[in-house]
Amino acid sequence: MEWKITDGLTDYNEAVAFMEARVAAIAAGEAEECVWLLEHPPLYTAGTSARIEDLTDPDRFPVYEAKRGGEYTYHGPGQRVAYVMLDLNKRGKDVRGFVKKLENWVIAALAEFNVQGEIRDGRVGVWVRRDDKPLTATGQPAEDKIAAIGLRLRKWVSFHGISINVEPDLEHFSGIVPCGITEHGVTSLVDLGLPVTMADVDVALQKTFADCFQPVDA
C-alpha cells in the first residue's frame, strides 16, 4: 500500500481526478491501494444528503458536489484530509463495517494525543466531550466535532475518507451547518490546547492504521 503525503494546498478537482483514476486502476488490479494525506484551500463540499438550507453562506468559499455520503463539510488549511483508496473486495464487502473501521482509526489517532474521540448514534463523525463548556440547553454535556467522515465506493474500492481538524480557522465552519448538526460545535486539536502539528497527526495516522484495518489477504 502507498502512503502519499502532499505539502501545501491541493486543488479539490485535482484531488478528485486523482482518486477517480486510482480507484479505477485498483479495481482493475493495475495499482496498489493508497492513503493520501493532504490539505485543501478553503472550500465546502456537499455530500449526497446535503440540504441547500444548510449552506448558510453560499458565496463565501467555492462549493463542490462531492458525490460522497453525508451532508455539507468544510475543508481548509490546518485540516488533515486522508483520502482512503482501499479494495474492499479483499477486505470484506461490508460498508458499515468499513465506516466503523474509519471511525476507530480516527479515535486511535486522537488517542495518541490523549484525546478521547467518541461516536454518537445519528451523528456522523468523531466527537469530543467538552466538560470545560457549559451544559447544553437540554442539560447534557457540550460536545464538539473534531473529525468528519464521508465515503464513496466504486466496484467495492473506497475513496474520499476522513478529515481531522488540527488547526483550521474554526470560524470558516460558520458558512454551513456542518453535517446538518445545529446543536453542537466544532473543535480542533489546537483549540483543545494541544500544540500538535500536521506532521504529528500524519505519524499518528500511519502508526494506528494497521491495527484498524485488516491486512489485504485477511
C-alpha positions as a printed Julia matrix, in Angstrom:
218×3 Matrix{Float64}:
   0.0     0.0     0.0
   1.19    3.51   -0.83
   1.18    6.43    1.61
   1.07    9.68   -0.34
   1.7    12.93    1.57
   1.34   16.24   -0.24
   2.58   19.54    1.22
   0.83   22.82    0.52
  -2.78   23.1    -0.63
  -4.24   20.66   -3.17
  -6.96   21.77   -5.59
 -10.17   19.85   -4.91
 -10.89   18.94   -8.53
  -7.32   17.69   -8.95
  -7.73   15.5    -5.87
 -10.99   14.02   -7.16
  -9.45   13.34  -10.56
  -6.55   11.52   -8.91
  -8.9     9.44   -6.77
 -11.11    8.56   -9.75
  -8.11    7.34  -11.74
  -6.53    5.48   -8.82
  -9.78    3.75   -7.84
 -10.25    2.56  -11.44
  -6.69    1.27  -11.51
  -7.08   -0.52   -8.16
 -10.33   -2.12   -9.32
  -8.58   -3.3   -12.48
  -5.7    -4.77  -10.48
  -3.27   -2.28  -12.01
  -2.36   -0.22   -8.92
  -1.82   -0.73   -5.21
  -4.04    0.71   -2.53
  -3.34    4.27   -1.41
  -3.92    6.61    1.52
  -3.37   10.24    0.52
  -2.76   12.86    3.23
  -3.27   16.46    2.13
  -4.78   19.88    2.82
  -7.24   21.82    0.66
  -7.74   25.56    0.23
 -10.93   26.81    1.95
 -14.0    25.18    0.4
 -17.3    23.5     1.15
 -18.32   20.09   -0.17
 -21.86   18.79   -0.48
 -22.48   15.1     0.08
 -25.39   13.16   -1.34
 -27.58   14.02    1.69
 -26.79   17.76    1.7
 -29.73   20.15    2.15
 -29.41   23.51    0.45
 -30.68   25.33    3.54
 -27.59   24.09    5.41
 -25.38   26.18    3.1
 -25.87   29.41    5.02
 -23.18   31.46    3.23
 -23.05   30.13   -0.35
 -20.81   32.91   -1.68
 -18.09   32.61    0.94
 -15.99   29.76   -0.47
 -16.23   27.51   -3.54
 -18.81   24.74   -3.18
 -18.24   21.31   -4.73
 -20.62   18.39   -5.25
 -18.61   15.61   -3.65
 -20.83   12.6    -4.54
 -19.79   11.04   -1.24
 -22.11   10.11    1.59
 -23.03   12.78    4.12
 -24.02   16.43    4.12
 -22.05   19.7     3.97
 -18.43   19.68    5.12
 -15.72   22.32    5.28
 -12.14   21.68    4.17
  -9.31   24.13    4.51
  -5.76   24.85    5.67
  -4.94   23.33    9.05
  -7.21   20.34    8.48
  -5.68   16.97    7.65
  -7.65   15.19    4.95
  -6.98   11.48    4.48
  -8.34   10.1     1.22
  -8.6     6.34    1.6
  -8.46    4.23   -1.58
  -8.75    0.65   -0.36
 -10.01   -2.51   -2.08
 -12.94   -3.9    -0.11
 -13.04   -6.89   -2.46
 -10.04   -8.05   -0.45
 -11.08   -6.56    2.89
 -14.66   -7.8     3.16
 -17.61   -6.24    1.36
 -19.09   -4.63    4.47
 -19.8    -0.91    4.08
 -20.95   -0.32    7.66
 -18.04   -2.31    8.96
 -15.64   -0.26    6.87
 -17.1     3.03    8.14
 -16.67    1.68   11.67
 -13.01    1.0    10.91
 -12.58    4.56    9.68
 -14.15    5.84   12.9
 -11.93    3.61   15.01
  -8.88    4.8    13.05
  -9.66    8.43   13.86
 -10.27    7.56   17.52
  -6.99    5.65   17.72
  -5.06    8.51   16.13
  -6.61   11.04   18.51
  -5.73    8.79   21.45
  -2.06    9.26   20.52
  -2.57   12.84   21.81
  -4.63   11.76   24.84
  -7.83   13.0    23.2
 -10.87   10.78   23.69
 -12.84   10.7    20.46
 -16.34    9.26   20.6
 -19.1     8.14   18.23
 -22.72    9.21   18.6
 -25.75    7.43   17.15
 -27.35    9.53   14.46
 -24.32   11.81   14.14
 -21.62   11.02   11.61
 -18.03   11.73   12.5
 -15.99   11.79   15.69
 -16.83   13.96   18.69
 -15.12   15.13   21.87
 -16.89   15.91   25.1
 -16.28   19.45   26.35
 -16.51   19.43   30.12
 -14.89   22.89   30.05
 -18.05   24.32   28.45
 -21.5    24.94   29.98
 -24.13   22.22   29.72
 -26.39   22.36   26.67
 -29.98   23.6    26.81
 -31.1    20.01   27.41
 -28.72   19.67   30.35
 -26.31   17.39   28.52
 -22.54   17.89   28.39
 -21.35   20.01   25.49
 -19.77   18.14   22.58
 -17.78   19.39   19.59
 -16.98   17.66   16.32
 -13.29   17.13   15.64
 -13.38   14.84   12.58
 -15.67   14.2     9.62
 -16.17   11.02    7.61
 -17.53   10.75    4.08
 -17.18    7.72    1.88
 -17.87    6.58   -1.67
 -17.42    3.15   -3.23
 -16.95    2.12   -6.83
 -16.59   -1.58   -7.68
 -16.0    -2.04   -3.94
 -12.99    0.28   -3.94
 -13.29    3.19   -1.49
 -12.49    6.83   -1.98
 -12.94   10.12   -0.14
 -12.4     9.36    3.56
 -11.79   11.39    6.72
 -10.76   14.87    7.83
  -9.3    15.77   11.22
  -9.23   19.34   12.5
  -5.65   20.06   13.53
  -5.56   23.86   13.42
  -8.09   25.17   10.88
  -9.86   28.51   11.18
 -12.94   27.26   13.02
 -14.87   30.38   12.05
 -14.86   29.07    8.47
 -17.34   26.39    9.56
 -19.94   29.11   10.17
 -20.9    29.25    6.48
 -22.56   25.83    6.71
 -24.45   23.68    9.16
 -21.69   21.05    9.45
 -23.16   17.64    8.65
 -26.61   19.04    9.42
 -25.9    19.36   13.16
 -27.04   22.64   14.7
 -26.84   21.96   18.43
 -23.13   21.17   18.63
 -19.96   22.99   17.65
 -16.62   22.13   16.06
 -13.18   21.99   17.59
  -9.6    21.13   16.7
  -6.57   19.66   18.42
  -5.05   23.13   18.84
  -8.4    24.5    20.06
  -8.28   21.82   22.74
  -4.94   23.26   23.87
  -2.65   20.74   22.18
   0.33   22.1    20.2
   0.01   19.39   17.56
   1.47   19.75   14.06
   0.26   18.24   10.8
   3.35   16.01   10.79
   2.43   14.74   14.27
  -1.02   13.77   13.02
   0.46   12.03    9.98
   2.66    9.92   12.25
  -0.34    9.01   14.42
  -2.44    8.05   11.4
   0.29    5.84    9.98
   1.06    4.27   13.36
  -2.55    3.29   14.08
  -3.63    2.25   10.57
  -2.61   -1.41   10.63
  -4.46   -2.15   13.88
  -7.7    -0.68   12.49
  -7.75   -2.29    9.03
  -7.36   -5.93    8.22
  -4.43   -6.96    6.05
  -5.24   -7.25    2.36
  -5.13  -11.05    2.41
  -7.13  -11.46    5.62
